[in-house]
Amino acid sequence: NAGVTQTPKFRVLKTGQSMTLLCAQDMNHEYMYWYRQDPGMGLRLIHYSVGEGTTAKGEVPDGYNVSRLKKQNFLLGLESAAPSQTSVYFCASRTGQNTEAFFGQGTRLTVV
Amino acid sequence: EDQVTQSPEALRLQEGESSSLNCSYTVSGLRGLFWYRQDPGKGPEFLFTLYSAGEEKEKERLKATLTKKESFLHITAPKPEDSATYLCAAGRNRDDKIIFGKGTRLHILP
C-alpha cells in the first residue's frame, strides 16, 4: 500500500520555466491538499480539492494552478517559475471532514 | 482571522526530562485538532486527532489533550528518538481547510 506518492522528489528549474508536480493516492480519499513548507513559515496551503473535478484556493495560491481530473490524482502546476517558489512541496489526502490527512514525502523544488 | 500558534519554537531536553508542547488555536468551527511528527527530509506523520474539549489520547510516551482554546502534547520520559518537529493543525468546518502551526522543534539529548 503506497499511500500518497509525489513525483518528482527533487527538481531544479530556471526562472520562467514551467512544470507539473504529481500527487497520487491509492486510499480512495476524497480530499486532497497541496502545501508548501519554508523555514520559519510552517506549512502553508496552496490549493485543495474536496472531490474529483473540484478545486479551491488556499492561503498562497498565486503563481500556481491545480487540476483534479481523476479522484486519485492531484496535479500542481507552475506556469512560470520564480525564485520565490523555491520550497518543499507536500501533498496530503484524507477521507473527508473530521479525519486526519496523510502526507507524501515531499518534492524539493529549487528555482534559479 | 483563524490562527494556530505553537510554543515554544524549539525545546531541548535531557533524556528522561518530561515536558509539554503548546498549541493555541483561534478557529471558528473547529473540526478536529491534529498532531503530527515530522522528521528531517520527510513528510508529516500523523499522531493524534482530538475533537472536543476534555478529550485525551495517548501513544507510547506521548499524550495529547484539548481545551476550548489550547492543545497540549505531553512527552513523558523522552528518548533521543523522540527528537523531531511536532506540528499542530486545526480542521475548519466552513471550508474544509486544515491550518497548521509553525511547529516545535524538539531535541532530546542522551
JSON list of C-alpha atoms in Angstrom, two decimals:
[
{"chain": "A", "resi": 1, "resn": "ASN", "atom": "CA", "xyz": [0.00, 0.00, 0.00]},
{"chain": "A", "resi": 2, "resn": "ALA", "atom": "CA", "xyz": [1.85, 3.09, -1.26]},
{"chain": "A", "resi": 3, "resn": "GLY", "atom": "CA", "xyz": [-0.33, 5.76, 0.41]},
{"chain": "A", "resi": 4, "resn": "VAL", "atom": "CA", "xyz": [0.48, 9.21, -1.01]},
{"chain": "A", "resi": 5, "resn": "THR", "atom": "CA", "xyz": [3.17, 9.35, -3.68]},
{"chain": "A", "resi": 6, "resn": "GLN", "atom": "CA", "xyz": [4.70, 12.56, -5.01]},
{"chain": "A", "resi": 7, "resn": "THR", "atom": "CA", "xyz": [6.62, 12.85, -8.28]},
{"chain": "A", "resi": 8, "resn": "PRO", "atom": "CA", "xyz": [9.32, 14.07, -8.71]},
{"chain": "A", "resi": 9, "resn": "LYS", "atom": "CA", "xyz": [11.20, 14.12, -5.39]},
{"chain": "A", "resi": 10, "resn": "PHE", "atom": "CA", "xyz": [13.70, 16.76, -6.49]},
{"chain": "A", "resi": 11, "resn": "ARG", "atom": "CA", "xyz": [13.75, 19.32, -9.30]},
{"chain": "A", "resi": 12, "resn": "VAL", "atom": "CA", "xyz": [15.76, 22.36, -10.32]},
{"chain": "A", "resi": 13, "resn": "LEU", "atom": "CA", "xyz": [14.05, 24.87, -12.62]},
{"chain": "A", "resi": 14, "resn": "LYS", "atom": "CA", "xyz": [15.21, 28.02, -14.31]},
{"chain": "A", "resi": 15, "resn": "THR", "atom": "CA", "xyz": [13.21, 31.19, -13.79]},
{"chain": "A", "resi": 16, "resn": "GLY", "atom": "CA", "xyz": [10.33, 31.28, -16.24]},
{"chain": "A", "resi": 17, "resn": "GLN", "atom": "CA", "xyz": [10.17, 27.54, -16.86]},
{"chain": "A", "resi": 18, "resn": "SER", "atom": "CA", "xyz": [7.01, 25.57, -16.20]},
{"chain": "A", "resi": 19, "resn": "MET", "atom": "CA", "xyz": [6.47, 22.24, -14.53]},
{"chain": "A", "resi": 20, "resn": "THR", "atom": "CA", "xyz": [3.84, 19.98, -13.00]},
{"chain": "A", "resi": 21, "resn": "LEU", "atom": "CA", "xyz": [4.04, 18.16, -9.71]},
{"chain": "A", "resi": 22, "resn": "LEU", "atom": "CA", "xyz": [2.03, 14.96, -9.45]},
{"chain": "A", "resi": 23, "resn": "CYS", "atom": "CA", "xyz": [0.37, 13.62, -6.33]},
{"chain": "A", "resi": 24, "resn": "ALA", "atom": "CA", "xyz": [-1.18, 10.16, -6.43]},
{"chain": "A", "resi": 25, "resn": "GLN", "atom": "CA", "xyz": [-3.05, 8.41, -3.62]},
{"chain": "A", "resi": 26, "resn": "ASP", "atom": "CA", "xyz": [-4.32, 4.84, -3.52]},
{"chain": "A", "resi": 27, "resn": "MET", "atom": "CA", "xyz": [-6.57, 5.16, -0.45]},
{"chain": "A", "resi": 28, "resn": "ASN", "atom": "CA", "xyz": [-9.72, 6.29, -2.32]},
{"chain": "A", "resi": 29, "resn": "HIS", "atom": "CA", "xyz": [-9.64, 9.60, -0.45]},
{"chain": "A", "resi": 30, "resn": "GLU", "atom": "CA", "xyz": [-12.00, 12.39, -1.46]},
{"chain": "A", "resi": 31, "resn": "TYR", "atom": "CA", "xyz": [-9.97, 15.35, -0.17]},
{"chain": "A", "resi": 32, "resn": "MET", "atom": "CA", "xyz": [-6.52, 16.31, -1.40]},
{"chain": "A", "resi": 33, "resn": "TYR", "atom": "CA", "xyz": [-4.26, 19.23, -0.49]},
{"chain": "A", "resi": 34, "resn": "TRP", "atom": "CA", "xyz": [-1.10, 20.94, -1.70]},
{"chain": "A", "resi": 35, "resn": "TYR", "atom": "CA", "xyz": [1.12, 22.73, 0.84]},
{"chain": "A", "resi": 36, "resn": "ARG", "atom": "CA", "xyz": [4.47, 24.45, 0.67]},
{"chain": "A", "resi": 37, "resn": "GLN", "atom": "CA", "xyz": [6.90, 24.43, 3.59]},
{"chain": "A", "resi": 38, "resn": "ASP", "atom": "CA", "xyz": [9.51, 27.12, 4.06]},
{"chain": "A", "resi": 39, "resn": "PRO", "atom": "CA", "xyz": [11.88, 27.69, 7.00]},
{"chain": "A", "resi": 40, "resn": "GLY", "atom": "CA", "xyz": [10.16, 29.67, 9.72]},
{"chain": "A", "resi": 41, "resn": "MET", "atom": "CA", "xyz": [6.84, 29.72, 7.84]},
{"chain": "A", "resi": 42, "resn": "GLY", "atom": "CA", "xyz": [5.41, 26.30, 8.56]},
{"chain": "A", "resi": 43, "resn": "LEU", "atom": "CA", "xyz": [3.06, 24.53, 6.16]},
{"chain": "A", "resi": 44, "resn": "ARG", "atom": "CA", "xyz": [1.00, 26.91, 4.04]},
{"chain": "A", "resi": 45, "resn": "LEU", "atom": "CA", "xyz": [-1.97, 25.75, 2.00]},
{"chain": "A", "resi": 46, "resn": "ILE", "atom": "CA", "xyz": [-1.74, 26.45, -1.75]},
{"chain": "A", "resi": 47, "resn": "HIS", "atom": "CA", "xyz": [-4.82, 24.75, -3.22]},
{"chain": "A", "resi": 48, "resn": "TYR", "atom": "CA", "xyz": [-7.06, 21.89, -2.27]},
{"chain": "A", "resi": 49, "resn": "SER", "atom": "CA", "xyz": [-9.82, 19.68, -3.62]},
{"chain": "A", "resi": 50, "resn": "VAL", "atom": "CA", "xyz": [-12.82, 18.06, -1.94]},
{"chain": "A", "resi": 51, "resn": "GLY", "atom": "CA", "xyz": [-13.59, 15.70, -4.78]},
{"chain": "A", "resi": 52, "resn": "GLU", "atom": "CA", "xyz": [-12.93, 14.78, -8.39]},
{"chain": "A", "resi": 53, "resn": "GLY", "atom": "CA", "xyz": [-13.38, 17.77, -10.65]},
{"chain": "A", "resi": 54, "resn": "THR", "atom": "CA", "xyz": [-13.30, 20.33, -7.80]},
{"chain": "A", "resi": 55, "resn": "THR", "atom": "CA", "xyz": [-10.55, 22.71, -6.68]},
{"chain": "A", "resi": 56, "resn": "ALA", "atom": "CA", "xyz": [-10.34, 25.64, -4.26]},
{"chain": "A", "resi": 57, "resn": "LYS", "atom": "CA", "xyz": [-7.77, 28.25, -3.28]},
{"chain": "A", "resi": 58, "resn": "GLY", "atom": "CA", "xyz": [-5.78, 28.10, -0.09]},
{"chain": "A", "resi": 59, "resn": "GLU", "atom": "CA", "xyz": [-3.74, 30.83, 1.60]},
{"chain": "A", "resi": 60, "resn": "VAL", "atom": "CA", "xyz": [-0.98, 31.21, -1.02]},
{"chain": "A", "resi": 61, "resn": "PRO", "atom": "CA", "xyz": [-2.46, 30.31, -4.44]},
{"chain": "A", "resi": 62, "resn": "ASP", "atom": "CA", "xyz": [-0.79, 32.96, -6.63]},
{"chain": "A", "resi": 63, "resn": "GLY", "atom": "CA", "xyz": [1.52, 31.54, -9.30]},
{"chain": "A", "resi": 64, "resn": "TYR", "atom": "CA", "xyz": [0.06, 28.03, -9.04]},
{"chain": "A", "resi": 65, "resn": "ASN", "atom": "CA", "xyz": [-2.72, 26.12, -10.74]},
{"chain": "A", "resi": 66, "resn": "VAL", "atom": "CA", "xyz": [-4.20, 22.72, -9.94]},
{"chain": "A", "resi": 67, "resn": "SER", "atom": "CA", "xyz": [-6.34, 20.05, -11.52]},
{"chain": "A", "resi": 68, "resn": "ARG", "atom": "CA", "xyz": [-8.20, 17.02, -10.16]},
{"chain": "A", "resi": 69, "resn": "LEU", "atom": "CA", "xyz": [-9.37, 15.15, -13.25]},
{"chain": "A", "resi": 70, "resn": "LYS", "atom": "CA", "xyz": [-9.16, 11.76, -11.55]},
{"chain": "A", "resi": 71, "resn": "LYS", "atom": "CA", "xyz": [-10.01, 11.07, -7.93]},
{"chain": "A", "resi": 72, "resn": "GLN", "atom": "CA", "xyz": [-6.63, 9.53, -7.19]},
{"chain": "A", "resi": 73, "resn": "ASN", "atom": "CA", "xyz": [-4.51, 12.30, -8.72]},
{"chain": "A", "resi": 74, "resn": "PHE", "atom": "CA", "xyz": [-3.98, 15.96, -7.83]},
{"chain": "A", "resi": 75, "resn": "LEU", "atom": "CA", "xyz": [-1.66, 17.99, -10.05]},
{"chain": "A", "resi": 76, "resn": "LEU", "atom": "CA", "xyz": [0.09, 21.22, -9.08]},
{"chain": "A", "resi": 77, "resn": "GLY", "atom": "CA", "xyz": [1.34, 23.40, -11.91]},
{"chain": "A", "resi": 78, "resn": "LEU", "atom": "CA", "xyz": [3.77, 26.27, -12.04]},
{"chain": "A", "resi": 79, "resn": "GLU", "atom": "CA", "xyz": [3.30, 28.18, -15.28]},
{"chain": "A", "resi": 80, "resn": "SER", "atom": "CA", "xyz": [6.30, 30.50, -14.98]},
{"chain": "A", "resi": 81, "resn": "ALA", "atom": "CA", "xyz": [8.55, 29.59, -12.08]},
{"chain": "A", "resi": 82, "resn": "ALA", "atom": "CA", "xyz": [10.03, 32.31, -9.86]},
{"chain": "A", "resi": 83, "resn": "PRO", "atom": "CA", "xyz": [12.82, 32.08, -7.25]},
{"chain": "A", "resi": 84, "resn": "SER", "atom": "CA", "xyz": [10.17, 32.80, -4.58]},
{"chain": "A", "resi": 85, "resn": "GLN", "atom": "CA", "xyz": [8.65, 29.41, -5.40]},
{"chain": "A", "resi": 86, "resn": "THR", "atom": "CA", "xyz": [11.77, 27.61, -4.18]},
{"chain": "A", "resi": 87, "resn": "SER", "atom": "CA", "xyz": [10.36, 25.43, -1.43]},
{"chain": "A", "resi": 88, "resn": "VAL", "atom": "CA", "xyz": [9.45, 21.93, -0.32]},
{"chain": "A", "resi": 89, "resn": "TYR", "atom": "CA", "xyz": [6.01, 20.94, -1.56]},
{"chain": "A", "resi": 90, "resn": "PHE", "atom": "CA", "xyz": [3.82, 18.43, 0.24]},
{"chain": "A", "resi": 91, "resn": "CYS", "atom": "CA", "xyz": [0.68, 16.73, -0.91]},
{"chain": "A", "resi": 92, "resn": "ALA", "atom": "CA", "xyz": [-1.84, 15.28, 1.54]},
{"chain": "A", "resi": 93, "resn": "SER", "atom": "CA", "xyz": [-5.10, 13.40, 1.32]},
{"chain": "A", "resi": 94, "resn": "ARG", "atom": "CA", "xyz": [-7.90, 12.42, 3.66]},
{"chain": "A", "resi": 95, "resn": "THR", "atom": "CA", "xyz": [-11.22, 10.61, 3.60]},
{"chain": "A", "resi": 96, "resn": "GLY", "atom": "CA", "xyz": [-13.31, 13.68, 4.43]},
{"chain": "A", "resi": 97, "resn": "GLN", "atom": "CA", "xyz": [-14.18, 16.12, 7.16]},
{"chain": "A", "resi": 98, "resn": "ASN", "atom": "CA", "xyz": [-13.13, 15.19, 10.70]},
{"chain": "A", "resi": 99, "resn": "THR", "atom": "CA", "xyz": [-10.43, 12.81, 9.52]},
{"chain": "A", "resi": 100, "resn": "GLU", "atom": "CA", "xyz": [-6.68, 13.08, 9.61]},
{"chain": "A", "resi": 101, "resn": "ALA", "atom": "CA", "xyz": [-4.65, 13.79, 6.49]},
{"chain": "A", "resi": 102, "resn": "PHE", "atom": "CA", "xyz": [-1.84, 11.59, 5.22]},
{"chain": "A", "resi": 103, "resn": "PHE", "atom": "CA", "xyz": [1.18, 13.20, 3.62]},
{"chain": "A", "resi": 104, "resn": "GLY", "atom": "CA", "xyz": [3.56, 12.33, 0.84]},
{"chain": "A", "resi": 105, "resn": "GLN", "atom": "CA", "xyz": [7.32, 12.52, 1.20]},
{"chain": "A", "resi": 106, "resn": "GLY", "atom": "CA", "xyz": [7.62, 15.90, -0.43]},
{"chain": "A", "resi": 107, "resn": "THR", "atom": "CA", "xyz": [9.13, 17.49, -3.55]},
{"chain": "A", "resi": 108, "resn": "ARG", "atom": "CA", "xyz": [12.12, 19.74, -3.11]},
{"chain": "A", "resi": 109, "resn": "LEU", "atom": "CA", "xyz": [11.97, 22.42, -5.82]},
{"chain": "A", "resi": 110, "resn": "THR", "atom": "CA", "xyz": [14.71, 24.95, -6.48]},
{"chain": "A", "resi": 111, "resn": "VAL", "atom": "CA", "xyz": [14.16, 27.80, -8.92]},
{"chain": "A", "resi": 112, "resn": "VAL", "atom": "CA", "xyz": [17.36, 29.51, -10.05]},
{"chain": "B", "resi": 1, "resn": "GLU", "atom": "CA", "xyz": [-8.51, 35.55, 11.23]},
{"chain": "B", "resi": 2, "resn": "ASP", "atom": "CA", "xyz": [-8.16, 31.91, 12.19]},
{"chain": "B", "resi": 3, "resn": "GLN", "atom": "CA", "xyz": [-4.75, 31.02, 13.59]},
{"chain": "B", "resi": 4, "resn": "VAL", "atom": "CA", "xyz": [-2.80, 28.14, 15.09]},
{"chain": "B", "resi": 5, "resn": "THR", "atom": "CA", "xyz": [0.17, 29.15, 17.24]},
{"chain": "B", "resi": 6, "resn": "GLN", "atom": "CA", "xyz": [2.70, 26.74, 18.68]},
{"chain": "B", "resi": 7, "resn": "SER", "atom": "CA", "xyz": [5.14, 27.32, 21.52]},
{"chain": "B", "resi": 8, "resn": "PRO", "atom": "CA", "xyz": [7.97, 27.09, 22.16]},
{"chain": "B", "resi": 9, "resn": "GLU", "atom": "CA", "xyz": [9.59, 27.27, 18.71]},
{"chain": "B", "resi": 10, "resn": "ALA", "atom": "CA", "xyz": [12.37, 24.97, 19.91]},
{"chain": "B", "resi": 11, "resn": "LEU", "atom": "CA", "xyz": [12.94, 22.86, 23.01]},
{"chain": "B", "resi": 12, "resn": "ARG", "atom": "CA", "xyz": [15.98, 20.96, 24.21]},
{"chain": "B", "resi": 13, "resn": "LEU", "atom": "CA", "xyz": [15.50, 18.35, 26.92]},
{"chain": "B", "resi": 14, "resn": "GLN", "atom": "CA", "xyz": [17.66, 15.78, 28.59]},
{"chain": "B", "resi": 15, "resn": "GLU", "atom": "CA", "xyz": [16.66, 12.17, 28.09]},
{"chain": "B", "resi": 16, "resn": "GLY", "atom": "CA", "xyz": [14.00, 11.35, 30.67]},
{"chain": "B", "resi": 17, "resn": "GLU", "atom": "CA", "xyz": [13.06, 15.00, 31.26]},
{"chain": "B", "resi": 18, "resn": "SER", "atom": "CA", "xyz": [9.30, 15.32, 30.75]},
{"chain": "B", "resi": 19, "resn": "SER", "atom": "CA", "xyz": [7.73, 18.44, 29.24]},
{"chain": "B", "resi": 20, "resn": "SER", "atom": "CA", "xyz": [4.77, 19.79, 27.26]},
{"chain": "B", "resi": 21, "resn": "LEU", "atom": "CA", "xyz": [4.33, 21.47, 23.90]},
{"chain": "B", "resi": 22, "resn": "ASN", "atom": "CA", "xyz": [1.58, 24.05, 23.49]},
{"chain": "B", "resi": 23, "resn": "CYS", "atom": "CA", "xyz": [-0.80, 24.68, 20.59]},
{"chain": "B", "resi": 24, "resn": "SER", "atom": "CA", "xyz": [-3.14, 27.67, 20.89]},
{"chain": "B", "resi": 25, "resn": "TYR", "atom": "CA", "xyz": [-5.88, 27.98, 18.31]},
{"chain": "B", "resi": 26, "resn": "THR", "atom": "CA", "xyz": [-8.47, 30.54, 17.30]},
{"chain": "B", "resi": 27, "resn": "VAL", "atom": "CA", "xyz": [-10.55, 28.72, 14.72]},
{"chain": "B", "resi": 28, "resn": "SER", "atom": "CA", "xyz": [-14.25, 29.19, 14.26]},
{"chain": "B", "resi": 29, "resn": "GLY", "atom": "CA", "xyz": [-15.98, 25.91, 13.67]},
{"chain": "B", "resi": 30, "resn": "LEU", "atom": "CA", "xyz": [-13.18, 23.60, 14.73]},
{"chain": "B", "resi": 31, "resn": "ARG", "atom": "CA", "xyz": [-13.45, 20.20, 13.13]},
{"chain": "B", "resi": 32, "resn": "GLY", "atom": "CA", "xyz": [-10.60, 18.25, 14.58]},
{"chain": "B", "resi": 33, "resn": "LEU", "atom": "CA", "xyz": [-7.29, 19.25, 16.18]},
{"chain": "B", "resi": 34, "resn": "PHE", "atom": "CA", "xyz": [-4.43, 17.21, 14.73]},
{"chain": "B", "resi": 35, "resn": "TRP", "atom": "CA", "xyz": [-0.90, 16.49, 15.93]},
{"chain": "B", "resi": 36, "resn": "TYR", "atom": "CA", "xyz": [1.86, 15.36, 13.57]},
{"chain": "B", "resi": 37, "resn": "ARG", "atom": "CA", "xyz": [5.51, 14.45, 13.88]},
{"chain": "B", "resi": 38, "resn": "GLN", "atom": "CA", "xyz": [7.93, 15.45, 11.13]},
{"chain": "B", "resi": 39, "resn": "ASP", "atom": "CA", "xyz": [11.47, 14.11, 10.78]},
{"chain": "B", "resi": 40, "resn": "PRO", "atom": "CA", "xyz": [14.04, 15.99, 8.64]},
{"chain": "B", "resi": 41, "resn": "GLY", "atom": "CA", "xyz": [13.54, 15.43, 4.93]},
{"chain": "B", "resi": 42, "resn": "LYS", "atom": "CA", "xyz": [10.24, 13.60, 5.40]},
{"chain": "B", "resi": 43, "resn": "GLY", "atom": "CA", "xyz": [6.55, 14.33, 5.27]},
{"chain": "B", "resi": 44, "resn": "PRO", "atom": "CA", "xyz": [4.48, 14.84, 8.44]},
{"chain": "B", "resi": 45, "resn": "GLU", "atom": "CA", "xyz": [3.39, 11.64, 10.15]},
{"chain": "B", "resi": 46, "resn": "PHE", "atom": "CA", "xyz": [0.01, 11.57, 11.85]},
{"chain": "B", "resi": 47, "resn": "LEU", "atom": "CA", "xyz": [-0.09, 11.14, 15.64]},
{"chain": "B", "resi": 48, "resn": "PHE", "atom": "CA", "xyz": [-3.48, 12.13, 17.10]},
{"chain": "B", "resi": 49, "resn": "THR", "atom": "CA", "xyz": [-6.86, 13.69, 16.39]},
{"chain": "B", "resi": 50, "resn": "LEU", "atom": "CA", "xyz": [-8.85, 15.41, 19.14]},
{"chain": "B", "resi": 51, "resn": "TYR", "atom": "CA", "xyz": [-12.42, 16.54, 18.58]},
{"chain": "B", "resi": 52, "resn": "SER", "atom": "CA", "xyz": [-13.81, 18.03, 21.77]},
{"chain": "B", "resi": 53, "resn": "ALA", "atom": "CA", "xyz": [-12.64, 19.81, 24.92]},
{"chain": "B", "resi": 54, "resn": "GLY", "atom": "CA", "xyz": [-11.60, 17.38, 27.61]},
{"chain": "B", "resi": 55, "resn": "GLU", "atom": "CA", "xyz": [-10.57, 14.68, 25.19]},
{"chain": "B", "resi": 56, "resn": "GLU", "atom": "CA", "xyz": [-7.22, 12.95, 25.71]},
{"chain": "B", "resi": 57, "resn": "LYS", "atom": "CA", "xyz": [-5.27, 10.44, 23.63]},
{"chain": "B", "resi": 58, "resn": "GLU", "atom": "CA", "xyz": [-2.07, 8.55, 24.33]},
{"chain": "B", "resi": 59, "resn": "LYS", "atom": "CA", "xyz": [0.56, 6.73, 22.35]},
{"chain": "B", "resi": 60, "resn": "GLU", "atom": "CA", "xyz": [3.69, 5.40, 24.00]},
{"chain": "B", "resi": 61, "resn": "ARG", "atom": "CA", "xyz": [5.39, 8.41, 25.65]},
{"chain": "B", "resi": 62, "resn": "LEU", "atom": "CA", "xyz": [3.03, 10.95, 24.09]},
{"chain": "B", "resi": 63, "resn": "LYS", "atom": "CA", "xyz": [-0.27, 12.25, 25.41]},
{"chain": "B", "resi": 64, "resn": "ALA", "atom": "CA", "xyz": [-2.40, 14.87, 23.70]},
{"chain": "B", "resi": 65, "resn": "THR", "atom": "CA", "xyz": [-5.08, 16.92, 25.45]},
{"chain": "B", "resi": 66, "resn": "LEU", "atom": "CA", "xyz": [-7.58, 19.52, 24.25]},
{"chain": "B", "resi": 67, "resn": "THR", "atom": "CA", "xyz": [-9.32, 22.52, 25.82]},
{"chain": "B", "resi": 68, "resn": "LYS", "atom": "CA", "xyz": [-11.53, 25.11, 24.14]},
{"chain": "B", "resi": 69, "resn": "LYS", "atom": "CA", "xyz": [-8.51, 27.28, 23.33]},
{"chain": "B", "resi": 70, "resn": "GLU", "atom": "CA", "xyz": [-5.43, 25.07, 23.54]},
{"chain": "B", "resi": 71, "resn": "SER", "atom": "CA", "xyz": [-4.00, 21.65, 22.98]},
{"chain": "B", "resi": 72, "resn": "PHE", "atom": "CA", "xyz": [-1.00, 20.20, 24.75]},
{"chain": "B", "resi": 73, "resn": "LEU", "atom": "CA", "xyz": [1.33, 17.42, 23.70]},
{"chain": "B", "resi": 74, "resn": "HIS", "atom": "CA", "xyz": [2.85, 15.96, 26.84]},
{"chain": "B", "resi": 75, "resn": "ILE", "atom": "CA", "xyz": [6.06, 13.97, 26.47]},
{"chain": "B", "resi": 76, "resn": "THR", "atom": "CA", "xyz": [6.89, 11.68, 29.36]},
{"chain": "B", "resi": 77, "resn": "ALA", "atom": "CA", "xyz": [10.46, 10.44, 29.90]},
{"chain": "B", "resi": 78, "resn": "PRO", "atom": "CA", "xyz": [11.50, 11.22, 26.31]},
{"chain": "B", "resi": 79, "resn": "LYS", "atom": "CA", "xyz": [14.21, 9.34, 24.45]},
{"chain": "B", "resi": 80, "resn": "PRO", "atom": "CA", "xyz": [16.58, 10.67, 21.76]},
{"chain": "B", "resi": 81, "resn": "GLU", "atom": "CA", "xyz": [14.43, 9.03, 19.07]},
{"chain": "B", "resi": 82, "resn": "ASP", "atom": "CA", "xyz": [11.60, 11.39, 20.05]},
{"chain": "B", "resi": 83, "resn": "SER", "atom": "CA", "xyz": [13.63, 14.25, 18.56]},
{"chain": "B", "resi": 84, "resn": "ALA", "atom": "CA", "xyz": [11.60, 15.75, 15.69]},
{"chain": "B", "resi": 85, "resn": "THR", "atom": "CA", "xyz": [9.44, 18.71, 14.77]},
{"chain": "B", "resi": 86, "resn": "TYR", "atom": "CA", "xyz": [5.91, 18.42, 16.17]},
{"chain": "B", "resi": 87, "resn": "LEU", "atom": "CA", "xyz": [3.15, 20.09, 14.20]},
{"chain": "B", "resi": 88, "resn": "CYS", "atom": "CA", "xyz": [-0.32, 21.07, 15.35]},
{"chain": "B", "resi": 89, "resn": "ALA", "atom": "CA", "xyz": [-3.15, 21.65, 12.87]},
{"chain": "B", "resi": 90, "resn": "ALA", "atom": "CA", "xyz": [-6.83, 22.59, 13.00]},
{"chain": "B", "resi": 91, "resn": "GLY", "atom": "CA", "xyz": [-9.59, 21.50, 10.66]},
{"chain": "B", "resi": 92, "resn": "ARG", "atom": "CA", "xyz": [-12.21, 24.09, 9.81]},
{"chain": "B", "resi": 93, "resn": "ASN", "atom": "CA", "xyz": [-15.76, 23.09, 9.01]},
{"chain": "B", "resi": 94, "resn": "ARG", "atom": "CA", "xyz": [-16.83, 26.01, 6.82]},
{"chain": "B", "resi": 95, "resn": "ASP", "atom": "CA", "xyz": [-14.33, 25.32, 4.01]},
{"chain": "B", "resi": 96, "resn": "ASP", "atom": "CA", "xyz": [-12.53, 22.02, 4.78]},
{"chain": "B", "resi": 97, "resn": "LYS", "atom": "CA", "xyz": [-9.15, 23.69, 5.14]},
{"chain": "B", "resi": 98, "resn": "ILE", "atom": "CA", "xyz": [-6.51, 22.35, 7.53]},
{"chain": "B", "resi": 99, "resn": "ILE", "atom": "CA", "xyz": [-4.46, 25.16, 9.11]},
{"chain": "B", "resi": 100, "resn": "PHE", "atom": "CA", "xyz": [-1.03, 24.36, 10.51]},
{"chain": "B", "resi": 101, "resn": "GLY", "atom": "CA", "xyz": [1.07, 25.98, 13.20]},
{"chain": "B", "resi": 102, "resn": "LYS", "atom": "CA", "xyz": [4.76, 26.57, 12.56]},
{"chain": "B", "resi": 103, "resn": "GLY", "atom": "CA", "xyz": [5.82, 23.65, 14.73]},
{"chain": "B", "resi": 104, "resn": "THR", "atom": "CA", "xyz": [8.02, 22.99, 17.74]},
{"chain": "B", "resi": 105, "resn": "ARG", "atom": "CA", "xyz": [11.50, 21.57, 17.13]},
{"chain": "B", "resi": 106, "resn": "LEU", "atom": "CA", "xyz": [12.21, 19.10, 19.91]},
{"chain": "B", "resi": 107, "resn": "HIS", "atom": "CA", "xyz": [15.71, 17.85, 20.61]},
{"chain": "B", "resi": 108, "resn": "ILE", "atom": "CA", "xyz": [16.29, 15.16, 23.23]},
{"chain": "B", "resi": 109, "resn": "LEU", "atom": "CA", "xyz": [19.87, 14.92, 24.46]},
{"chain": "B", "resi": 110, "resn": "PRO", "atom": "CA", "xyz": [21.20, 11.48, 25.50]}
]
